[in-house]
Short mmCIF file of C-alpha atoms in Angstrom, two decimals:
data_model
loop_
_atom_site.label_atom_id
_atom_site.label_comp_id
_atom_site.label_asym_id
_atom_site.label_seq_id
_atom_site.Cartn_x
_atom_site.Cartn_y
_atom_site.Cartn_z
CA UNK C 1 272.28 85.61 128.71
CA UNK C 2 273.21 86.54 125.22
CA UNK C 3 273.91 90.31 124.36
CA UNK C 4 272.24 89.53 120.41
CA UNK C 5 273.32 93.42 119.58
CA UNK C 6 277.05 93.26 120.26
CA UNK C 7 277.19 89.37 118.62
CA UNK C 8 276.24 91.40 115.23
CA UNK C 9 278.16 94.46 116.13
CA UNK C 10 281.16 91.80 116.47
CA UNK C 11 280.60 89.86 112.98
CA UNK C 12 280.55 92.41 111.27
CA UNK C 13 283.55 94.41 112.72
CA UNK C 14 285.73 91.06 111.82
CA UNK C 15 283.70 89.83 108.88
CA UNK C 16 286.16 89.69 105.75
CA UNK C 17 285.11 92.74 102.86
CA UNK C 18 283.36 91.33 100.28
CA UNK C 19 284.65 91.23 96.81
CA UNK C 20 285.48 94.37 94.81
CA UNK C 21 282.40 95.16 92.47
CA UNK C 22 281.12 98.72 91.40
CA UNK C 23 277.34 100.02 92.10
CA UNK C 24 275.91 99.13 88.76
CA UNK C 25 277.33 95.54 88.96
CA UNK C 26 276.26 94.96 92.29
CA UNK C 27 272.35 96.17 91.21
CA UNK C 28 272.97 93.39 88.09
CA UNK C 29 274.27 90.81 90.39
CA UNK C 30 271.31 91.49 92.82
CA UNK C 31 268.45 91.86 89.76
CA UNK C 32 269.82 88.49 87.81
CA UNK C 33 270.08 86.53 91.08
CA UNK C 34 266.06 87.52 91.49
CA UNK C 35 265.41 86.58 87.79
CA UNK C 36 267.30 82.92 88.64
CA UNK C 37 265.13 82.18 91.82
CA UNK C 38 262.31 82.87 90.14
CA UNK C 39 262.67 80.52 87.14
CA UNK C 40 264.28 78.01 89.82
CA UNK C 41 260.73 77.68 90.95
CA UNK C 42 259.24 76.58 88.44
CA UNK C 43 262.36 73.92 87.39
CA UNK C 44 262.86 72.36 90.83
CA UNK C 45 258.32 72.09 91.16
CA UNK C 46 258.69 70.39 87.66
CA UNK C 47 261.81 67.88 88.86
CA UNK C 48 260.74 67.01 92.29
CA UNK C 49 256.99 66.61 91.31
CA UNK C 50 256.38 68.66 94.92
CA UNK C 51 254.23 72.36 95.35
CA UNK C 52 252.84 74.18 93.56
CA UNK C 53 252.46 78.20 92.26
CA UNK C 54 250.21 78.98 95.41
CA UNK C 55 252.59 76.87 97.75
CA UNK C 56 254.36 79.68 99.76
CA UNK C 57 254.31 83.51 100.14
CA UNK C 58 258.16 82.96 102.11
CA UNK C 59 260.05 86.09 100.75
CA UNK C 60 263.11 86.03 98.83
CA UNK C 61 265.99 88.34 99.88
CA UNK C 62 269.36 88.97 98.40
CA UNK C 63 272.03 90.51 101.26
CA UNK C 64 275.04 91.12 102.10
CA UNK C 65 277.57 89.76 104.65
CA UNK C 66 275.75 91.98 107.46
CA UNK C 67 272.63 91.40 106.49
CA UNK C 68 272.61 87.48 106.45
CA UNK C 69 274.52 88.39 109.95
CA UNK C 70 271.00 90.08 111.74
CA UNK C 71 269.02 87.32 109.43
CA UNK C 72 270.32 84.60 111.67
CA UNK C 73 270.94 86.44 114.76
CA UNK C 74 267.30 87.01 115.04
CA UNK C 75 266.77 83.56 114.43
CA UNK C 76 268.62 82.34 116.36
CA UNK C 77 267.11 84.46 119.19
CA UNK C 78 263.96 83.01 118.22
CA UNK C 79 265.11 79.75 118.37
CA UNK C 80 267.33 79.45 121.60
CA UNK C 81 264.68 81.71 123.66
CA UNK C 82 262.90 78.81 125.50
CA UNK C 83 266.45 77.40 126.80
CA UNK C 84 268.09 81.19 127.63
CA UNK C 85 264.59 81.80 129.57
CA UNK C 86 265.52 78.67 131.49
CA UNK C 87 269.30 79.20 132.19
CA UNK C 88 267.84 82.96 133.26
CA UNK C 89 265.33 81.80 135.68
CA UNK C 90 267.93 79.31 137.13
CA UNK C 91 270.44 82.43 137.69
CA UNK C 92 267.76 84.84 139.14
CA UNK C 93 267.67 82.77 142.43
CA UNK C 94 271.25 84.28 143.35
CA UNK C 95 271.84 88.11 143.23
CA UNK C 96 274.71 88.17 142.59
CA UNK C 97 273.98 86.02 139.18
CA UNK C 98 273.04 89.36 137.74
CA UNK C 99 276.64 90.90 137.56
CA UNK C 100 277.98 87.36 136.20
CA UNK C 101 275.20 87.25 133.86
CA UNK C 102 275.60 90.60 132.12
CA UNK C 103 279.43 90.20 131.82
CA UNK C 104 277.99 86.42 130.56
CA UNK C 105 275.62 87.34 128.28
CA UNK C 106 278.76 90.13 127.18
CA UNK C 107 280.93 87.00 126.39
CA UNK C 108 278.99 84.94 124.85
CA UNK C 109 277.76 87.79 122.56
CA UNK C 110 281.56 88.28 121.29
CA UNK C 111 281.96 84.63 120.71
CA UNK C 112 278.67 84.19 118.96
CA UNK C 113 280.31 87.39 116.48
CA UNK C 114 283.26 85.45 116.57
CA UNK C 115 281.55 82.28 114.81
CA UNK C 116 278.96 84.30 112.76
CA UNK C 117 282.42 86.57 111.04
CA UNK C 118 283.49 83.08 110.09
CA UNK C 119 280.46 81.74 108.70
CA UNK C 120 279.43 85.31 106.75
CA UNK C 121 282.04 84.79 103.85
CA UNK C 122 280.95 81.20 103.48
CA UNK C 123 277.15 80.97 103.06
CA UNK C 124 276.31 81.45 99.19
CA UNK C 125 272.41 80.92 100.48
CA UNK C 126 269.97 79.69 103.00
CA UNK C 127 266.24 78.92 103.47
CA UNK C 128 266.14 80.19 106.97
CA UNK C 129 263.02 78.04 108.47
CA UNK C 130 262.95 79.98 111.89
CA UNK C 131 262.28 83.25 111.01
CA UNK C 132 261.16 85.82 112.65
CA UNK C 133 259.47 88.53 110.50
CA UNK C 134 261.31 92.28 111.13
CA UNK C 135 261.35 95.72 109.60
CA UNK C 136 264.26 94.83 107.63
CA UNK C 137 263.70 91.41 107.33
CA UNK C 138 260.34 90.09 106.46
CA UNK C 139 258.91 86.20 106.59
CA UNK C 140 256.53 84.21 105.37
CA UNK C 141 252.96 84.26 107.46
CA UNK C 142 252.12 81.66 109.87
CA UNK C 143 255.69 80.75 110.89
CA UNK C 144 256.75 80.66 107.28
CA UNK C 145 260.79 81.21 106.87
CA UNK C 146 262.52 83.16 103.94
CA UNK C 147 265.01 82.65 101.49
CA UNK C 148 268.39 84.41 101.26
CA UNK C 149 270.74 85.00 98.78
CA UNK C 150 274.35 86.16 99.80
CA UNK C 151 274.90 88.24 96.89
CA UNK C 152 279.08 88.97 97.40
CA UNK C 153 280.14 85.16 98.54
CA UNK C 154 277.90 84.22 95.16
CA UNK C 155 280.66 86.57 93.83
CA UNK C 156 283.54 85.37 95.13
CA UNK C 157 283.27 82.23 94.69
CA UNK C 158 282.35 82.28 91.22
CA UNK C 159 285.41 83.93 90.56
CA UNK C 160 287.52 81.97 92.79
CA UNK C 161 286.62 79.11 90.66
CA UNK C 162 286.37 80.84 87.49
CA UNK C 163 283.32 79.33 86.65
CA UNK C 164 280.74 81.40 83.95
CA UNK C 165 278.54 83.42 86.84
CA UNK C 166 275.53 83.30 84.67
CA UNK C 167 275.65 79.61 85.15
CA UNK C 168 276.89 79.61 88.40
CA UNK C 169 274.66 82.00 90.11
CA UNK C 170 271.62 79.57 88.45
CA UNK C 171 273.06 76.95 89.65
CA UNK C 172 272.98 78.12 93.42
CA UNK C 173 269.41 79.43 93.31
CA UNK C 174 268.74 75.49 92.15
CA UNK C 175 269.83 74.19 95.38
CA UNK C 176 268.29 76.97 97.92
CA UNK C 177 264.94 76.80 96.04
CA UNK C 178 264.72 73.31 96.16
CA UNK C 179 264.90 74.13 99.90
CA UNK C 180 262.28 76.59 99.89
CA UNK C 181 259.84 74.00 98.06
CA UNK C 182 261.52 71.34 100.73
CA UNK C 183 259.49 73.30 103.15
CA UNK C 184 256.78 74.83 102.15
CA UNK C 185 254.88 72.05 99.93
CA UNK C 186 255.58 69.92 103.18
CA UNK C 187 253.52 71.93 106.27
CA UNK C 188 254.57 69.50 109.02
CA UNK C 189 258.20 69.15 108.46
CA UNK C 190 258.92 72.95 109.97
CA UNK C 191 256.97 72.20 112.87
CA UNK C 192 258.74 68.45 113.07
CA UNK C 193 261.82 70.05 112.97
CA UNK C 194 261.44 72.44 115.80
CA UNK C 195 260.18 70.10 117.80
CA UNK C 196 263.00 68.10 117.55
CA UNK C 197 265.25 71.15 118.23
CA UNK C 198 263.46 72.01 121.24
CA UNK C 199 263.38 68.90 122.67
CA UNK C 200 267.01 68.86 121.96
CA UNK C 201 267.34 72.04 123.87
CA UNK C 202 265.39 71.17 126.93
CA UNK C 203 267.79 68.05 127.45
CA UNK C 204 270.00 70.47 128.00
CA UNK C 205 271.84 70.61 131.63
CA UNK C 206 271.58 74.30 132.30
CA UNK C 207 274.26 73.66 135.49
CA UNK C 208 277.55 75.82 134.42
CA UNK C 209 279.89 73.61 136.14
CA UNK C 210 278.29 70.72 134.50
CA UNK C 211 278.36 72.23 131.00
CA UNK C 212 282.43 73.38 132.03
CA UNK C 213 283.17 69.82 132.53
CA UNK C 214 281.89 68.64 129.00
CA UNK C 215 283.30 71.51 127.75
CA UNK C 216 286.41 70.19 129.01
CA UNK C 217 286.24 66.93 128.34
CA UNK C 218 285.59 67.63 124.73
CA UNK C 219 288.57 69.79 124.18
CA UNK C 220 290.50 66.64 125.42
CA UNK C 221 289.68 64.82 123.24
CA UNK C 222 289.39 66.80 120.22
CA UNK C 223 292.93 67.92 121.38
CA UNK C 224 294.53 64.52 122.04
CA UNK C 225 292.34 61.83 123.62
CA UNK C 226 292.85 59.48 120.11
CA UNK C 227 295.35 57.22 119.62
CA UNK C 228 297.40 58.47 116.29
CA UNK C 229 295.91 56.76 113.47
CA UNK C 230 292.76 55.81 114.89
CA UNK C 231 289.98 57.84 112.73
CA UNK C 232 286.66 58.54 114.63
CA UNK C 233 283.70 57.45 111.87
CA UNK C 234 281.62 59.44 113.32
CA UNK C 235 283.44 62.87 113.09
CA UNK C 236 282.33 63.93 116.74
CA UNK C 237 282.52 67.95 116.89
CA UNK C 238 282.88 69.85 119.98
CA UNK C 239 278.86 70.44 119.77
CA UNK C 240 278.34 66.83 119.81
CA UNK C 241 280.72 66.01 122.38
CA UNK C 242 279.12 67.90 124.88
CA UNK C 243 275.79 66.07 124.51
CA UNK C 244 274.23 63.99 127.09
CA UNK C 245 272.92 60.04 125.37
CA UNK C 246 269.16 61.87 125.19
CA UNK C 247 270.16 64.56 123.11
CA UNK C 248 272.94 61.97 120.64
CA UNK C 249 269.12 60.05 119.80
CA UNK C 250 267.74 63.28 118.61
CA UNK C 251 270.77 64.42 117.08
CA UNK C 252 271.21 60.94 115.17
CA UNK C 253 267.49 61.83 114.14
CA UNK C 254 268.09 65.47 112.92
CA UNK C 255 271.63 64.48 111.25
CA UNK C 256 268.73 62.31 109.02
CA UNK C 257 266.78 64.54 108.69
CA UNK C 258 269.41 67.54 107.20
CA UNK C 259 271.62 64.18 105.09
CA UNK C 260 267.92 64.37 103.27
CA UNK C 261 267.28 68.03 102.51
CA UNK C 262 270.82 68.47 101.51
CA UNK C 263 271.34 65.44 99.66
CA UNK C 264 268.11 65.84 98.40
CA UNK C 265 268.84 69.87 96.79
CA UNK C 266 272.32 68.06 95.36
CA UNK C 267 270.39 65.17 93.43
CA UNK C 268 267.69 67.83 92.02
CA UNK C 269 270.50 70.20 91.09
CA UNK C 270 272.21 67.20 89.51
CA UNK C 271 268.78 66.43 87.71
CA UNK C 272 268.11 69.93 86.39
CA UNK C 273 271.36 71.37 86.09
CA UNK C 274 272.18 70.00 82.52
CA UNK C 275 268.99 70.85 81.18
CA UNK C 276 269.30 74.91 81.78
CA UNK C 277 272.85 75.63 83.15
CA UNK C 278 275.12 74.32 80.16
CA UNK C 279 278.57 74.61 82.22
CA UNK C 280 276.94 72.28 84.89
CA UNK C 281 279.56 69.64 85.06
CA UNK C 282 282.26 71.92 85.39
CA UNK C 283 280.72 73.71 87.83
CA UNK C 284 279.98 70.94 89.96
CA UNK C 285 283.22 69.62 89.79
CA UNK C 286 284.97 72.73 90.38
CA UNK C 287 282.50 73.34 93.81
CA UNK C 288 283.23 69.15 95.00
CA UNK C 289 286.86 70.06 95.18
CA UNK C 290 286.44 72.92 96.84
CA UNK C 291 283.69 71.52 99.36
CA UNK C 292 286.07 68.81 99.76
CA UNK C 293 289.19 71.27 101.12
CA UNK C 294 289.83 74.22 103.37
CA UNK C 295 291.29 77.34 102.61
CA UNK C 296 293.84 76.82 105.44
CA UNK C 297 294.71 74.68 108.16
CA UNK C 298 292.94 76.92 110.44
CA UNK C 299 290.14 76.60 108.09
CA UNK C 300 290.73 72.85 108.53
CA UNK C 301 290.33 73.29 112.28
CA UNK C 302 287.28 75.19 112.80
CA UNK C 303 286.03 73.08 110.15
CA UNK C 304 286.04 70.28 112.67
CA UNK C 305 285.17 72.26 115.45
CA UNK C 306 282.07 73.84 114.46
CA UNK C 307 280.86 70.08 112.92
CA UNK C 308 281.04 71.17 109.20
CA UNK C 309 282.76 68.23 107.85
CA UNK C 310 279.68 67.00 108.93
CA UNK C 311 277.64 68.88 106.85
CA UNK C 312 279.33 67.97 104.42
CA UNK C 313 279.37 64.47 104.74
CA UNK C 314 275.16 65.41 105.13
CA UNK C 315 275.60 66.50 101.23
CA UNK C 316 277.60 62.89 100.48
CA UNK C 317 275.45 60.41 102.17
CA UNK C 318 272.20 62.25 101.45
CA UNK C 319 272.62 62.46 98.00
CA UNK C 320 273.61 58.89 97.89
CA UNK C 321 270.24 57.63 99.67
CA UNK C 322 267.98 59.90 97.26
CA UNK C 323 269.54 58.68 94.18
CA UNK C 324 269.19 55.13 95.13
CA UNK C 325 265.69 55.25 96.35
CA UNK C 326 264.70 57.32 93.15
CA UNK C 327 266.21 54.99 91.18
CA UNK C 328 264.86 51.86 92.45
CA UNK C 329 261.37 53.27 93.24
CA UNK C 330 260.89 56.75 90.97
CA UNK C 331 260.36 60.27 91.99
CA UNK C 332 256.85 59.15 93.75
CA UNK C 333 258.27 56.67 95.40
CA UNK C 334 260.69 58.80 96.88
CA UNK C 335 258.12 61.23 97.64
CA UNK C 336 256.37 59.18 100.22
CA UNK C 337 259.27 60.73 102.36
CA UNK C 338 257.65 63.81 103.17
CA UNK C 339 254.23 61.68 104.19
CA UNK C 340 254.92 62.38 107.88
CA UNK C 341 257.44 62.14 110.13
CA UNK C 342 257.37 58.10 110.41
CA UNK C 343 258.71 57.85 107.02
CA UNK C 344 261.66 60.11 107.24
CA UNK C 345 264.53 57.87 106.86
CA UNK C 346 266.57 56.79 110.29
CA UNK C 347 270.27 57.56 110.10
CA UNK C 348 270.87 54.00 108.87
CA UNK C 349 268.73 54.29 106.72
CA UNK C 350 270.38 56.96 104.93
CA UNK C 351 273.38 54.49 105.07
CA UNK C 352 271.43 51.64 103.40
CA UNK C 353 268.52 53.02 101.58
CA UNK C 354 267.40 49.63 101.06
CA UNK C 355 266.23 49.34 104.64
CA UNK C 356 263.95 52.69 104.11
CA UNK C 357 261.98 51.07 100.78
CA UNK C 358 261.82 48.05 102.35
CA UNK C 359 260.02 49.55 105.38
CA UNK C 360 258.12 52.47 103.65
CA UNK C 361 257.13 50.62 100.88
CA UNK C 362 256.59 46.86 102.36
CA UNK C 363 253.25 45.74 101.21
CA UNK C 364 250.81 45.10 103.57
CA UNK C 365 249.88 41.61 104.52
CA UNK C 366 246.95 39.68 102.88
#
């Protein structure tokens, strides 16, 4: 269905070259970047109040453009292999299926390289939570994910903002740590997550001229179907378009659950930052305004396409609801948010964190 090999052989024909840096200052990029996740641990554990020294065993691993490439190939292979087992068992019923599929699978592997080239130069770092453990690229035990550092777009972008990269490259392993710690001093919320995903996934109408239909019904109206002027709140991307009303409940419930984790690695970068990176607030200021534009209007366009305005809306709103609750309630309070899954906020609840405290932390009745 997929042809994984030639997706990566794709990215990283058409993945931009890194920046220019010699051997030695590549090794010192790579060395310090280690040095900062590993005092990271200790700052965001101290902040957040969550894990502790014997929390996780999930690896940390500083790459390059190619290497975060296979990273999330293979989990994303992990991840989509209950749905492609479907669509492949649907397909095996006609012979003739076979041909299509390999030419399919042939496709969809060049437009999966397509995406992951854009991506590549973007990601500074990622906890990857579904990860497979390889020869190259080891994971956590029982299901545990691993952290990576993209050690060139760390680079770039600290000189594209010229920003002091001691600070700066700090100031990055703050947020992906507090990811790490997100996950591993909270043991159900991978397995929530997943769950969610595949549920997502088996909503899923696996009929092609179904899925061409939505397909082209979204490109009409990310085209043209709105009236000029008219601005759609809710920022619908081509991968929500295509969504049937099942899978737009557990989206609204995963688009909570990632406004949290994201808003919530903003706030405790916020919160530690001026403590141990001194240029913090120019930093952060420097990043928001680049967050907040694209490089180009093509940049602008895929942008929209691929739903990450909505990710970064996810850092906006999220933020917003963890500062509020934390202020009105303390870092405990806040805390009872990874108690289980009922007490993740709803997605209006990140809009009115009011509504969350006031259910979450509603005394009980004498």
């Amino acid at each position: 269905m997929v042809d994984w090999n030639l997706a990566v052989a794709t990215a990283t024909r058409l993945m931009r070259p890194g920046p220019d840096v010699s051997r030695d200052e590549a090794r010192a990029v790579v060395a310090e970047l280690r040095r900062h996740a590993k005092a990271s641990e200790e700052h965001v554990r101290g902040f957040t109040r969550l894990g502790t020294e014997e929390t996780h065993d999930t690896p940390l691993l500083v790459v390059d453009r190619p290497g975060w490439v296979r990273a999330n190939v293979a989990g994303f292979r992990e991840l989509l292999k209950p749905l492609l087992d479907k669509m492949q068992e649907r397909r095996s019923g006609n012979p003739g299926n076979a041909v299509l599929g390999a030419v399919g699978g042939k496709v969809t592997g060049v437009e999966l390289g397509l995406l992951l080239s854009f991506l590549a130069s973007r990601v500074l770092g990622q906890y990857e939570t579904f990860a497979p453990a390889t020869r190259e690229l080891p994971a956590g035990g029982n299901g545990g994910g691993r952290l990576l550092l993209v050690a060139p777009n760390i680079v770039h972008v600290e000189r594209e903002l010229d920003v002091e990269p001691h600070d700066f490259r700090l100031w990055v392993t703050l947020h992906e740590e507090t990811h790490r710690t997100q996950f591993t001093a909270v043991p159900w919320l991978r397995d929530h997550l997943e769950g969610e995903i595949q549920s997502f996934l088996e909503e899923t109408d696996v009929d092609p001229m179904t899925l061409l239909e939505r397909v082209r019904e979204a490109a009409q109206s990310l085209v043209g179907g709105r009236p000029e002027g008219e601005e759609d709140e809710d920022g619908h991307s081509l991968v929500e378009l295509v969504q049937t009303p099942a899978q737009r409940e557990i989206l609204g419930r995963l688009t909570a659950v990632m406004s949290l984790l994201e808003g919530h690695a903003d706030f405790v970068m916020d919160g530690v930052g001026p403590q141990v990176v001194p240029s913090v607030a120019e930093i952060r200021e420097k990043f928001q305004q680049r967050r907040a534009k694209g490089a180009s209007r093509l940049d602008l366009a895929l942008r929209k396409l691929l739903g990450l305005d909505a990710k970064l809306r996810q850092y906006r709103d999220g933020e917003r609801f963890v500062r509020a609750v934390v202020e009105e309630a303390g870092m405990d309070g806040f805390n009872r948010v990874w108690t289980s899954p009922n007490t993740l906020p709803t997605k209006a609840e990140i809009a009115k964190p009011a509504d969350w405290i006031a259910r979450v932390h509603r005394k009980p009745e004498a």
